[in-house]
Coordinates of C-alpha atoms in Angstrom, one line a residue:
M12 CA 102.8 64.4 79.1
E13 CA 101.3 67.2 81.1
G14 CA 103.3 70.4 81.5
V15 CA 104.3 71.1 85.1
L16 CA 106.4 73.4 87.2
D17 CA 110.1 72.8 87.0
N18 CA 112.6 74.2 89.5
M19 CA 114.1 77.2 91.3
C20 CA 117.7 77.6 90.4
G21 CA 120.5 80.0 89.6
F22 CA 122.3 80.6 86.4
A23 CA 125.2 82.7 85.1
G24 CA 126.8 83.4 81.7
F25 CA 128.4 85.9 79.4
C26 CA 128.2 86.7 75.7
E27 CA 130.1 88.6 73.0
Y28 CA 128.9 89.3 69.4
R29 CA 131.6 91.5 67.9
E30 CA 133.8 88.4 67.6
A31 CA 133.6 84.8 68.7
F32 CA 135.2 83.5 71.9
P33 CA 138.7 82.5 70.8
G34 CA 139.1 78.7 71.0
Q35 CA 139.7 77.2 74.5
E36 CA 136.2 76.0 74.9
Q37 CA 137.0 74.3 78.2
H38 CA 138.4 77.6 79.5
W39 CA 135.2 79.4 78.9
L40 CA 133.1 76.6 80.3
D41 CA 135.2 76.5 83.4
L42 CA 134.7 80.2 83.9
A43 CA 131.0 79.9 83.6
R44 CA 130.9 77.0 86.0
R45 CA 132.9 79.1 88.6
M46 CA 130.3 81.8 88.3
A47 CA 127.5 79.3 88.8
R48 CA 129.3 77.7 91.8
R49 CA 129.2 81.0 93.6
I50 CA 125.4 80.7 93.6
S51 CA 125.2 76.9 94.0
H52 CA 123.0 77.4 97.1
R53 CA 120.2 78.3 94.7
G54 CA 120.5 74.9 92.9
P55 CA 122.2 72.2 95.0
D56 CA 120.7 69.2 93.0
S57 CA 122.7 69.4 89.8
Q58 CA 124.9 71.6 87.6
G59 CA 125.4 72.0 83.9
A60 CA 127.1 74.3 81.3
H61 CA 126.8 75.2 77.7
Y62 CA 129.2 76.7 75.2
S63 CA 128.7 78.3 71.8
P64 CA 131.0 80.7 69.9
H65 CA 129.2 83.7 71.2
C66 CA 127.5 82.7 74.5
V67 CA 128.4 80.6 77.4
L68 CA 125.9 79.6 80.1
A69 CA 126.0 77.7 83.4
H70 CA 123.2 76.5 85.6
A71 CA 122.7 75.2 89.2
R72 CA 119.4 73.4 89.6
L73 CA 117.0 72.9 92.5
A74 CA 114.6 70.2 91.2
V75 CA 110.9 70.7 92.2
M76 CA 109.1 68.9 89.4
D77 CA 110.3 66.0 87.3
P78 CA 113.6 65.7 89.2
E79 CA 115.0 63.0 86.8
H80 CA 114.6 65.2 83.7
G81 CA 114.9 68.9 82.8
A82 CA 118.7 69.2 83.1
Q83 CA 119.9 72.7 82.2
P84 CA 121.1 74.5 80.2
M85 CA 118.5 73.0 77.9
S86 CA 118.8 73.1 74.1
R87 CA 116.4 72.7 71.2
P88 CA 117.5 72.4 67.5
I89 CA 116.2 74.9 65.0
A90 CA 117.4 75.8 61.5
D91 CA 120.6 73.7 61.8
Q92 CA 121.4 75.6 65.1
E93 CA 120.7 74.9 68.7
V94 CA 118.9 77.5 70.8
T95 CA 119.7 77.1 74.5
I96 CA 118.1 78.4 77.7
A97 CA 119.2 78.8 81.3
Y98 CA 116.1 79.3 83.4
N99 CA 115.2 80.0 87.0
G100 CA 111.6 80.0 88.0
E101 CA 108.1 78.6 87.6
V102 CA 105.5 79.3 85.0
Y103 CA 102.1 78.5 86.5
N104 CA 100.3 78.4 83.2
A105 CA 102.7 76.0 81.7
P106 CA 100.0 73.3 81.1
E107 CA 98.0 75.7 78.9
L108 CA 101.0 76.9 77.1
R109 CA 102.2 73.4 76.4
Q110 CA 98.8 72.5 75.0
E111 CA 98.7 75.6 72.8
L112 CA 102.3 74.9 71.5
E113 CA 101.4 71.2 70.8
S114 CA 98.5 72.4 68.7
L115 CA 101.0 74.4 66.8
G116 CA 103.2 71.4 66.1
Y117 CA 105.7 71.4 69.0
S118 CA 106.5 68.2 70.9
F119 CA 108.0 67.8 74.3
E120 CA 110.4 65.4 75.9
T121 CA 110.2 66.4 79.5
A122 CA 107.5 67.4 82.0
C123 CA 109.4 70.6 82.9
D124 CA 108.3 74.1 82.3
T125 CA 111.8 75.0 81.2
E126 CA 111.1 73.2 77.9
V127 CA 107.8 75.1 77.6
V128 CA 109.5 78.4 78.1
L129 CA 112.1 77.6 75.5
A130 CA 109.5 76.5 73.0
S131 CA 107.5 79.7 73.8
Y132 CA 110.6 81.7 72.9
L133 CA 111.2 79.8 69.7
H134 CA 107.6 80.4 68.6
W135 CA 106.9 83.9 69.8
G136 CA 110.4 85.3 70.2
P137 CA 110.7 88.2 72.7
D138 CA 106.9 88.4 72.9
C139 CA 106.9 85.1 74.8
A140 CA 107.3 87.1 78.0
Q141 CA 103.7 88.4 77.8
K142 CA 102.5 84.8 77.6
L143 CA 104.1 83.6 80.8
N144 CA 102.3 83.7 84.2
G145 CA 104.8 83.0 86.9
I146 CA 108.0 84.0 88.7
F147 CA 111.1 83.6 86.5
A148 CA 114.3 84.9 85.1
F149 CA 116.0 83.3 82.1
A150 CA 118.7 83.8 79.4
V151 CA 118.5 82.4 75.9
D152 CA 121.5 81.8 73.6
D153 CA 119.9 82.4 70.2
P154 CA 122.4 81.8 67.4
V155 CA 119.7 81.9 64.8
N156 CA 119.2 85.6 65.4
Q157 CA 122.7 86.1 66.7
R158 CA 121.6 87.5 70.1
T159 CA 121.3 86.7 73.8
F160 CA 117.8 87.3 75.2
L161 CA 117.2 88.0 78.9
C162 CA 113.8 88.1 80.6
R163 CA 112.6 88.8 84.2
D164 CA 109.1 88.3 85.7
R165 CA 106.7 91.2 86.1
F166 CA 107.4 92.0 89.7
G167 CA 111.0 90.8 90.0
V168 CA 110.4 87.8 92.2
K169 CA 113.4 86.1 90.6
P170 CA 116.7 88.2 90.4
L171 CA 118.9 88.8 87.4
F172 CA 122.0 91.1 87.5
Y173 CA 124.3 92.1 84.7
T174 CA 127.3 94.2 83.8
L175 CA 129.0 95.2 80.5
Q176 CA 132.7 94.3 80.5
E177 CA 134.9 95.2 77.5
G178 CA 132.2 94.5 74.9
K179 CA 130.8 91.5 76.8
L180 CA 127.5 91.1 78.6
V181 CA 128.0 89.3 81.9
F182 CA 125.0 88.2 83.9
A183 CA 124.1 86.1 86.9
S184 CA 121.2 85.4 89.2
E185 CA 123.1 87.0 92.0
I186 CA 125.8 89.7 92.1
K187 CA 128.4 87.4 93.7
G188 CA 128.4 85.3 90.4
L189 CA 129.5 88.4 88.5
F190 CA 132.6 88.9 90.6
E191 CA 134.0 85.6 89.3
F192 CA 134.3 87.2 85.9
P193 CA 137.7 88.8 85.2
G194 CA 137.7 92.5 85.6
V195 CA 134.4 92.8 87.5
R196 CA 135.3 94.4 90.8
P197 CA 133.4 95.3 94.0
V198 CA 133.5 99.0 93.7
V199 CA 130.9 101.3 95.4
G200 CA 130.7 105.0 94.5
R201 CA 128.6 107.8 95.7
E202 CA 125.4 106.5 94.1
G203 CA 125.8 103.2 95.8
L204 CA 126.3 104.9 99.2
C205 CA 123.2 107.0 98.6
E206 CA 121.3 103.8 98.0
V207 CA 122.6 102.2 101.2
F208 CA 122.2 105.1 103.5
G209 CA 119.4 107.1 101.8
L210 CA 117.1 104.4 100.5
G211 CA 118.4 101.1 102.0
P212 CA 117.4 98.4 102.5
A213 CA 115.2 99.4 99.5
R214 CA 116.9 99.9 96.1
T215 CA 116.1 102.0 93.1
P216 CA 114.6 99.6 90.5
G217 CA 117.5 98.4 88.2
C218 CA 120.2 99.6 90.5
G219 CA 122.8 97.0 91.6
V220 CA 124.5 99.4 94.1
F221 CA 128.0 98.3 93.0
A222 CA 129.5 100.5 90.3
G223 CA 128.7 99.3 86.8
I224 CA 126.3 96.6 88.0
R225 CA 122.7 96.7 87.1
E226 CA 119.6 94.6 87.7
L227 CA 117.2 93.8 84.9
K228 CA 114.1 95.7 86.0
P229 CA 111.0 93.7 86.8
G230 CA 108.7 93.3 83.8
H231 CA 111.6 93.9 81.4
I232 CA 113.3 92.0 78.6
A233 CA 116.7 92.7 77.2
M234 CA 118.6 91.8 74.1
F235 CA 122.4 91.8 73.4
D236 CA 123.8 91.5 69.9
R237 CA 126.2 93.3 67.6
L238 CA 124.3 96.5 68.1
G239 CA 124.9 96.3 71.9
F240 CA 122.6 96.1 74.9
R241 CA 119.0 97.3 75.0
D242 CA 116.2 96.6 77.4
L243 CA 112.5 97.5 77.3
P244 CA 109.4 96.8 79.4
Y245 CA 106.9 94.2 78.4
F246 CA 104.6 94.8 81.5
Q247 CA 103.6 97.9 83.4
L248 CA 100.7 98.5 85.7
E249 CA 98.0 100.4 83.8
A250 CA 95.5 102.9 85.0
L251 CA 92.1 101.6 83.8
P252 CA 88.5 102.5 84.7
H253 CA 86.9 100.1 87.2
E254 CA 83.3 99.5 86.3
E255 CA 82.3 96.6 88.6
S256 CA 80.2 97.0 91.7
Y257 CA 81.7 96.1 95.1
E258 CA 80.0 92.8 95.1
Q259 CA 81.2 91.9 91.6
T260 CA 84.7 93.0 92.6
V261 CA 84.7 90.7 95.6
S262 CA 83.5 87.8 93.5
H263 CA 86.1 88.5 90.8
L264 CA 88.9 88.7 93.3
R265 CA 87.9 85.5 95.0
E266 CA 88.1 83.6 91.7
L267 CA 91.5 85.1 91.1
L268 CA 92.7 84.0 94.6
L269 CA 91.4 80.5 94.2
D270 CA 93.0 80.1 90.8
T271 CA 96.3 81.6 91.8
V272 CA 96.9 79.6 95.0
T273 CA 95.7 76.4 93.4
R274 CA 98.1 76.8 90.5
Q275 CA 101.0 77.3 92.9
L276 CA 100.4 74.0 94.8
S277 CA 102.1 71.9 92.1
A278 CA 105.2 70.1 93.3
D279 CA 106.8 66.7 93.3
V280 CA 108.6 67.5 96.6
P281 CA 107.2 68.3 100.1
L282 CA 105.2 71.5 100.2
C283 CA 104.1 73.7 103.1
T284 CA 102.8 77.2 103.9
F285 CA 104.1 79.9 106.2
L286 CA 101.2 80.6 108.7
S287 CA 101.4 83.6 111.0
G288 CA 97.7 83.6 111.9
G289 CA 97.2 86.9 110.1
L290 CA 94.8 87.5 107.3
D291 CA 97.2 87.2 104.4
S292 CA 98.9 83.9 105.2
S293 CA 95.7 82.4 106.6
V294 CA 93.8 82.9 103.4
V295 CA 96.6 81.2 101.4
T296 CA 96.7 78.4 103.9
A297 CA 93.0 77.9 103.9
I298 CA 92.8 77.5 100.1
A299 CA 95.9 75.2 100.1
A300 CA 94.6 73.1 103.0
K301 CA 91.3 72.5 101.3
H302 CA 92.8 71.6 98.0
L303 CA 95.2 69.1 99.5
R304 CA 92.5 67.7 101.8
Q305 CA 90.5 66.9 98.7
Q306 CA 93.5 64.8 97.6
G307 CA 93.6 63.0 100.9
K308 CA 96.7 65.0 102.1
T309 CA 97.4 67.1 105.1
L310 CA 99.1 70.5 104.7
S311 CA 102.1 71.3 106.8
T312 CA 102.4 74.8 108.2
Y313 CA 105.0 76.8 110.1
S314 CA 104.9 79.9 112.3
F315 CA 107.9 81.8 113.6
E316 CA 108.7 83.0 117.1
F317 CA 111.6 84.5 119.1
E318 CA 113.0 83.6 122.4
G319 CA 111.6 85.8 125.2
N320 CA 108.8 87.4 123.2
E321 CA 106.2 85.9 125.5
E322 CA 107.7 87.8 128.3
F323 CA 108.9 91.0 126.6
F324 CA 106.5 91.7 123.8
T325 CA 104.9 95.2 124.0
P326 CA 102.0 96.1 121.6
S327 CA 102.5 99.1 119.3
L328 CA 100.8 100.8 116.4
F329 CA 102.8 98.6 114.0
Q330 CA 102.6 95.4 115.9
P331 CA 99.3 95.2 118.0
D332 CA 99.6 91.6 119.2
R333 CA 101.7 88.4 118.9
D334 CA 101.0 85.8 116.2
Q335 CA 101.5 82.5 118.1
N336 CA 98.0 81.9 119.4
W337 CA 96.4 83.0 116.2
A338 CA 98.6 80.6 114.2
L339 CA 97.6 77.7 116.4
K340 CA 93.9 78.7 116.1
V341 CA 94.0 78.8 112.3
S342 CA 95.9 75.5 112.2
D343 CA 93.4 73.8 114.5
T344 CA 90.5 75.1 112.4
L345 CA 92.1 74.0 109.1
G346 CA 93.5 70.7 110.4
T347 CA 97.1 71.4 109.3
D348 CA 100.3 69.8 110.6
H349 CA 101.7 72.8 112.4
R350 CA 105.1 73.6 113.9
T351 CA 106.4 76.7 115.6
L352 CA 110.1 77.5 114.8
L353 CA 112.1 79.4 117.4
C354 CA 115.1 81.7 117.1
D355 CA 117.2 82.8 120.1
N356 CA 119.3 86.0 120.5
R357 CA 122.6 84.5 119.4
Q358 CA 121.1 82.7 116.4
L359 CA 119.5 86.0 115.4
A360 CA 122.7 88.1 115.7
D361 CA 124.7 85.5 113.9
S362 CA 122.2 85.4 111.0
L363 CA 123.1 89.0 110.1
N364 CA 126.3 87.9 108.4
D365 CA 124.7 85.1 106.4
A366 CA 121.9 87.5 105.3
V367 CA 124.5 89.9 103.8
L368 CA 126.2 87.0 102.0
A369 CA 122.8 85.8 100.7
K370 CA 121.8 89.2 99.4
D371 CA 125.3 90.6 98.5
L372 CA 124.1 93.8 100.2
P373 CA 123.1 95.0 103.6
G374 CA 119.4 94.4 104.0
M375 CA 116.5 94.4 106.5
A376 CA 119.0 93.4 109.3
D377 CA 117.5 90.8 111.6
V378 CA 114.2 90.8 109.6
D379 CA 116.3 89.2 106.8
G380 CA 118.4 87.2 109.1
S381 CA 115.6 85.6 111.0
L382 CA 113.8 84.6 107.8
L383 CA 117.0 83.0 106.6
H384 CA 117.3 81.1 109.8
F385 CA 113.7 80.0 109.7
C386 CA 114.0 78.9 106.0
R387 CA 117.0 76.8 106.9
L388 CA 114.8 75.0 109.5
V389 CA 111.9 74.6 107.1
K390 CA 114.2 73.1 104.5
Q391 CA 114.9 70.2 106.8
R392 CA 111.4 68.9 106.0
H393 CA 110.2 70.8 102.9
T394 CA 111.5 72.2 99.6
V395 CA 108.6 74.4 98.6
A396 CA 106.5 76.9 100.7
L397 CA 103.7 79.3 100.0
C398 CA 103.5 82.6 101.9
G399 CA 101.2 85.6 102.3
E400 CA 103.8 88.3 101.2
C401 CA 102.7 91.2 99.1
A402 CA 99.0 91.5 100.2
D403 CA 99.6 94.7 102.2
E404 CA 101.2 96.5 99.3
I405 CA 98.5 95.5 96.8
F406 CA 95.5 95.9 99.1
G407 CA 96.7 98.9 101.1
G408 CA 97.2 97.3 104.5
Y409 CA 100.1 99.3 105.9
P410 CA 99.6 102.2 108.4
W411 CA 100.9 104.7 105.9
F412 CA 97.9 104.1 103.7
H413 CA 95.6 105.2 106.5
R414 CA 97.4 107.8 108.6
R415 CA 97.4 111.2 106.9
E416 CA 100.6 112.4 108.5
M417 CA 102.3 109.4 106.9
Y418 CA 100.7 109.4 103.4
D419 CA 100.9 113.1 103.0
S420 CA 104.6 113.0 103.6
T421 CA 107.0 114.3 100.9
H422 CA 109.3 111.2 101.6
F423 CA 108.9 107.6 100.9
P424 CA 106.2 106.7 103.4
W425 CA 108.0 103.8 105.0
S426 CA 111.2 105.8 105.5
N427 CA 110.3 109.3 106.7
N428 CA 113.3 110.2 108.9
L429 CA 116.2 110.9 106.5
D430 CA 117.9 113.1 109.1
Q431 CA 118.4 110.1 111.4
R432 CA 119.8 108.0 108.6
G433 CA 122.0 110.7 107.1
G434 CA 123.2 111.6 110.6
L435 CA 125.0 108.2 110.7
L436 CA 127.6 109.5 108.2
K437 CA 130.6 111.7 108.6
P438 CA 129.2 115.3 108.1
E439 CA 131.5 116.0 105.2
L440 CA 130.6 112.7 103.5
R441 CA 126.9 113.4 103.9
K442 CA 127.3 116.8 102.3
A443 CA 129.3 115.3 99.4
L444 CA 126.8 112.6 98.7
G445 CA 123.8 115.0 98.5
L446 CA 121.7 112.3 100.2
E447 CA 118.5 114.3 100.5
E448 CA 118.7 115.4 96.9
Y449 CA 119.3 111.8 95.7
V450 CA 116.4 110.4 97.6
S451 CA 114.0 113.2 96.4
A452 CA 115.1 112.6 92.8
R453 CA 114.4 108.9 93.0
L454 CA 110.9 109.6 94.5
E455 CA 110.1 112.1 91.8
E456 CA 111.3 109.8 89.0
S457 CA 109.1 107.0 90.3
L458 CA 106.0 109.1 90.7
S459 CA 106.4 110.7 87.2
A460 CA 106.2 107.2 85.7
M461 CA 102.9 106.4 87.3
P462 CA 99.8 106.2 85.0
T463 CA 96.7 108.1 86.0
L464 CA 93.1 108.4 84.7
P465 CA 91.5 111.7 83.5
G466 CA 89.2 113.2 86.1
E467 CA 90.8 111.6 89.2
T468 CA 90.6 113.7 92.3
A469 CA 93.7 114.7 94.2
E470 CA 92.8 112.1 96.9
Q471 CA 92.4 109.4 94.3
V472 CA 95.7 110.3 92.7
R473 CA 97.4 110.2 96.1
M474 CA 96.1 106.8 96.9
R475 CA 97.1 105.5 93.5
Q476 CA 100.6 107.0 94.2
L477 CA 100.8 105.1 97.5
S478 CA 99.9 101.8 95.7
W479 CA 102.4 102.5 92.9
L480 CA 105.2 103.3 95.3
N481 CA 104.5 100.3 97.6
I482 CA 104.4 97.9 94.7
H483 CA 107.5 99.2 93.0
W484 CA 109.6 99.8 96.1
F485 CA 108.5 98.2 99.3
M486 CA 107.1 95.1 97.7
A487 CA 110.2 94.8 95.6
T488 CA 112.3 94.9 98.8
L489 CA 110.3 92.2 100.5
L490 CA 110.3 90.0 97.4
D491 CA 114.1 90.3 97.1
R492 CA 114.4 89.4 100.8
K493 CA 112.1 86.4 100.3
D494 CA 114.0 85.0 97.4
R495 CA 117.5 85.5 98.6
C496 CA 116.9 84.4 102.2
S497 CA 115.0 81.3 101.2
M498 CA 117.2 80.3 98.3
W499 CA 120.3 80.5 100.5
S500 CA 119.1 77.2 101.9
G501 CA 117.6 75.9 98.6
L502 CA 114.1 76.5 99.8
E503 CA 111.6 77.8 97.2
V504 CA 109.0 80.3 98.5
R505 CA 106.0 81.1 96.3
V506 CA 104.1 84.4 96.6
P507 CA 100.5 84.0 95.3
Y508 CA 99.5 87.6 96.0
A509 CA 102.2 88.8 93.5
D510 CA 100.3 87.2 90.6
H511 CA 100.2 90.1 88.1
R512 CA 96.5 89.5 87.4
I513 CA 95.7 90.2 91.0
A514 CA 98.0 93.2 91.2
Q515 CA 96.7 94.8 88.0
Y516 CA 93.1 94.2 88.9
V517 CA 93.4 95.6 92.5
F518 CA 95.5 98.6 91.4
N519 CA 92.4 100.0 89.7
T520 CA 89.8 99.2 92.3
P521 CA 88.7 102.3 94.1
W522 CA 90.2 103.0 97.6
E523 CA 86.7 102.8 99.1
Y524 CA 86.6 99.2 97.9
K525 CA 90.0 98.4 99.5
C526 CA 88.9 100.1 102.7
H527 CA 85.2 99.3 102.5
L528 CA 83.2 100.7 105.4
G529 CA 86.5 102.0 106.9
E530 CA 88.0 98.5 107.4
S531 CA 91.6 98.0 106.1
K532 CA 91.9 95.4 103.4
S533 CA 88.1 94.8 103.5
L534 CA 88.2 93.7 99.8
L535 CA 90.5 90.8 100.6
R536 CA 88.6 90.0 103.8
D537 CA 85.3 89.8 102.0
A538 CA 86.7 87.8 99.1
A539 CA 87.9 85.2 101.7
E540 CA 84.5 85.0 103.4
G541 CA 83.7 81.5 104.5
L542 CA 87.3 80.3 104.3
L543 CA 88.2 81.3 107.8
P544 CA 86.6 82.2 111.2
A545 CA 85.3 85.7 111.3
E546 CA 87.8 86.7 114.1
V547 CA 90.7 85.7 111.9
L548 CA 89.3 87.4 108.8
H549 CA 88.9 90.7 110.8
R550 CA 92.0 90.5 112.9
K551 CA 94.0 93.7 112.9
K552 CA 97.2 93.7 110.8
S553 CA 100.3 92.4 112.5
P554 CA 103.5 92.2 110.5
Y555 CA 106.2 89.6 110.2
P556 CA 107.4 89.0 113.8
K557 CA 110.6 90.4 115.4
T558 CA 112.2 89.9 118.7
H559 CA 111.4 92.2 121.6
N560 CA 114.0 90.5 123.9
P561 CA 116.3 93.2 125.4
G562 CA 119.1 90.6 125.4
Y563 CA 119.2 90.9 121.6
E564 CA 119.7 94.7 121.8
A565 CA 122.5 94.2 124.4
L566 CA 124.2 91.7 122.1
L567 CA 124.1 94.1 119.2
K568 CA 125.5 96.9 121.2
Q569 CA 128.4 94.8 122.3
R570 CA 129.2 93.7 118.8
L571 CA 129.0 97.2 117.4
S572 CA 131.1 98.5 120.3
D573 CA 133.7 95.9 119.4
V574 CA 133.7 97.1 115.8
L575 CA 134.0 100.8 116.8
R576 CA 137.0 100.0 119.0
D577 CA 138.8 98.3 116.1
S578 CA 140.2 101.0 113.9
A579 CA 140.9 98.5 111.1
Q580 CA 137.2 97.9 110.5
P581 CA 136.1 99.4 107.2
I582 CA 133.0 101.1 108.4
H583 CA 135.1 103.8 110.1
K584 CA 135.6 105.4 106.7
L585 CA 131.9 106.3 106.6
L586 CA 130.4 106.7 110.1
S587 CA 130.1 109.7 112.4
E588 CA 131.8 108.2 115.5
E589 CA 129.9 110.6 117.7
T590 CA 126.5 109.7 116.4
V591 CA 127.0 106.0 116.4
S592 CA 128.6 106.1 119.9
G593 CA 125.4 107.9 121.0
L594 CA 123.3 105.0 119.7
L595 CA 125.2 102.6 122.0
N596 CA 124.1 104.6 125.1
Q597 CA 120.5 105.0 123.9
T598 CA 117.4 103.2 125.1
F599 CA 115.3 102.6 122.0
D600 CA 111.6 103.0 121.3
Y601 CA 110.6 99.8 119.5
G602 CA 107.4 101.5 118.3
K603 CA 109.2 104.1 116.1
P604 CA 110.7 102.4 113.1
W605 CA 113.1 104.1 110.7
F606 CA 112.2 101.8 107.9
G607 CA 109.0 99.9 107.3
Q608 CA 107.2 98.6 110.4
L609 CA 109.9 96.6 112.1
M610 CA 113.2 98.3 111.8
A611 CA 113.6 100.4 114.9
G612 CA 116.6 101.2 117.1
P613 CA 118.1 97.7 117.4
Q614 CA 117.7 97.2 113.7
M615 CA 119.7 100.4 113.1
L616 CA 122.6 98.8 115.1
A617 CA 122.1 95.6 113.1
Y618 CA 122.1 97.4 109.8
L619 CA 125.4 99.1 110.7
L620 CA 126.9 95.7 111.6
Q621 CA 125.7 94.4 108.2
I622 CA 127.3 97.3 106.4
N623 CA 130.6 96.6 108.1
T624 CA 130.3 92.9 107.2
W625 CA 129.5 93.8 103.6
L626 CA 132.5 96.2 103.3
L627 CA 134.8 93.6 104.8
R628 CA 133.7 90.4 103.3
Y629 CA 133.4 91.8 99.7
Q630 CA 136.6 93.8 100.1
I631 CA 134.8 96.8 98.7
Y632 CA 136.7 99.7 97.2
L633 CA 135.0 103.0 98.0
D634 CA 135.2 105.4 95.1
I635 CA 134.1 108.6 96.8

C-alpha cells in the first residue's frame, strides 16, 4: 500500500506526569472532546478521543486521503504499551518514509501519513521531526518513555498552542480549545496589548497574546514529563556559502519547484489552485495544470474580486493594477476551469467578526475576512487548494526589499509608523505599556538570532536581515492567516513556496541573483521560463486584492461610530476617543498602508472593530 497524504485537522489534549489522572476515565475523555469540539471546523468529517493514565487526546478530522481509514487518535502497540498520536497536517515525503520504514521491518494498515508519522516517531524518537517534509503539528502520548511529545513544522504552517495549568500541560490546535480546560481564562496583560497595538497583526514567535498561553515555535519540538516542559529547535535557517552560478541556481530552483508542487497535488478529494494572474500563483498553477493534464484531468482555478473595484480601483506603488484580466489570461493559456468569486461591501464588513473567531485574535482586518469569505465559497466545490503565498518573503518581492528609505528603517519594514498605531491608545496607557521599547526589543531579539557568514558586507548583511525578518514575521503572519481563515470552513490550503528546501536554498542565494539585472524576483521568473507567457512572467508585483469601494469605508465608519457611541463597548477602556473620532472624519489615502501593503486607513477602522469584537466575544479580562 503506497503512503499518501492524510488530512487537515484539529486536535487538543492535556497530560500530567507527577501523578496519574484519578479514575473517571469518561470525565477526562468528555473534557478532551469538549476542547476538540471548539475547533471542530478544522475537522468536520469525524471525531475521536484517547485516554491513558497520564495523557488524554481528542481529534477532529478533515479527510483528504483514504477517507475510510486513518481515524484518530491513532495507536500502535510497542513493549506492551500503546503509543498514540493526534496529528494535523500532511507529510509530502510520506511515500519515501513508508518505504524506508518497511525496509526496517515496519508494516502499515492504512494509506494515511498519520501512520507513517507515528512509525517515524517510534523508530527515530524526537529526531523524527528532521525526517518530515510537510506542514504539520502533532502530539504523541508515549507511555514507554513516560512523556508527551509535541512537534510543529518548520515554518509554522499548522498551529499548536499550549499552556501550563497546575502541573498539567494543556494544548490545542487553536487557542479557543484551551479555554475549555478548567482554569484557563482569557486574560490579556500589558505584553498582549503591546503585541496587538505595537506589532499586530503580526505576533512575536511563540507568543499567544493571552497571558500564560504560548505557541510552540515553528521548527520546534517539545517534551513534557516528570521533569516538566522543555522545547528546542530542530530546524533553523542556516547561513551557508552559495557556490553555484546564476544559471546553475536557476536550474536547481526549477527542480525544487517542480518537485514541491507535484508532491502537493496528492488528494482523494477535489483540488484547485488560487490564481490571481500574478507571478507566484501562476507558476504554481502552471505546474499543477500540466501535471493534471497528463492524467487527463482539468485543473480548477479561482480568482477573487470585490464589488465596485472595476469602477473605483486606483493604482498605487503597492498595487499597480487589478488582477482580473491577468487571471483570465493565465487560465485561458493553461486551459483551467476558472471562476471569479465576488465579495460585496456588507459581506466584507460582516466577515470581520468571523475572522476574529477563526483566529482567536484581531488580525489583518478585511484582508483576513475576505479570504475567509472566499474560502467558504471555494469549499462548496473543493476541499484542497494550492496557493502562491510566501514567494515574496523568500524571493524578496516586497517594496521594502527595494526602496532604501524602507529597508534602512530602524523599525519592522512593513510597519514603520508606530506613532500612528500608538496614538490610538489613551496617552496614559501608551506610556504605561512602553510600546516603542517593546517593539524595538522584539526587533533586536530577532535580528540577534540571525546567522551570518564571515566577510559579508554591510549591504549583504542588511539584505539577509530583511529576508530573515520577512520569513520569521511577515510570512508567519500570512501563513497563520491562510490556515485559520481556510480551516474555518474545512478547506485545506497548501503553500508550496514554504517548502523548507526552497526557503533554505534561496536564503543563501546572493541578492544579485534574486534581483538579477535589477528585476524583482528574477530568480523565480527565470526558473519558471517556458511555463507561462513572458508578459505574465515579468508582470509587476500586485498583492492579494482588496476593495477600493468607498461604500466599504462608509460602512466601517458607521459601525465604528456606533461602537464609540455605546459606552458599554469594551474598547473604550483602551482607545483615545479624540484620535479615533478624528479617523471617522478623515479621508484616507489608500496608498499609504500602516501594515504590509494593503492595510491603509479603512483597515485601521476595521482593525479597531476587530479588537472590540475580540474583547467582547472572548470576555477578555484586561490585566493592566
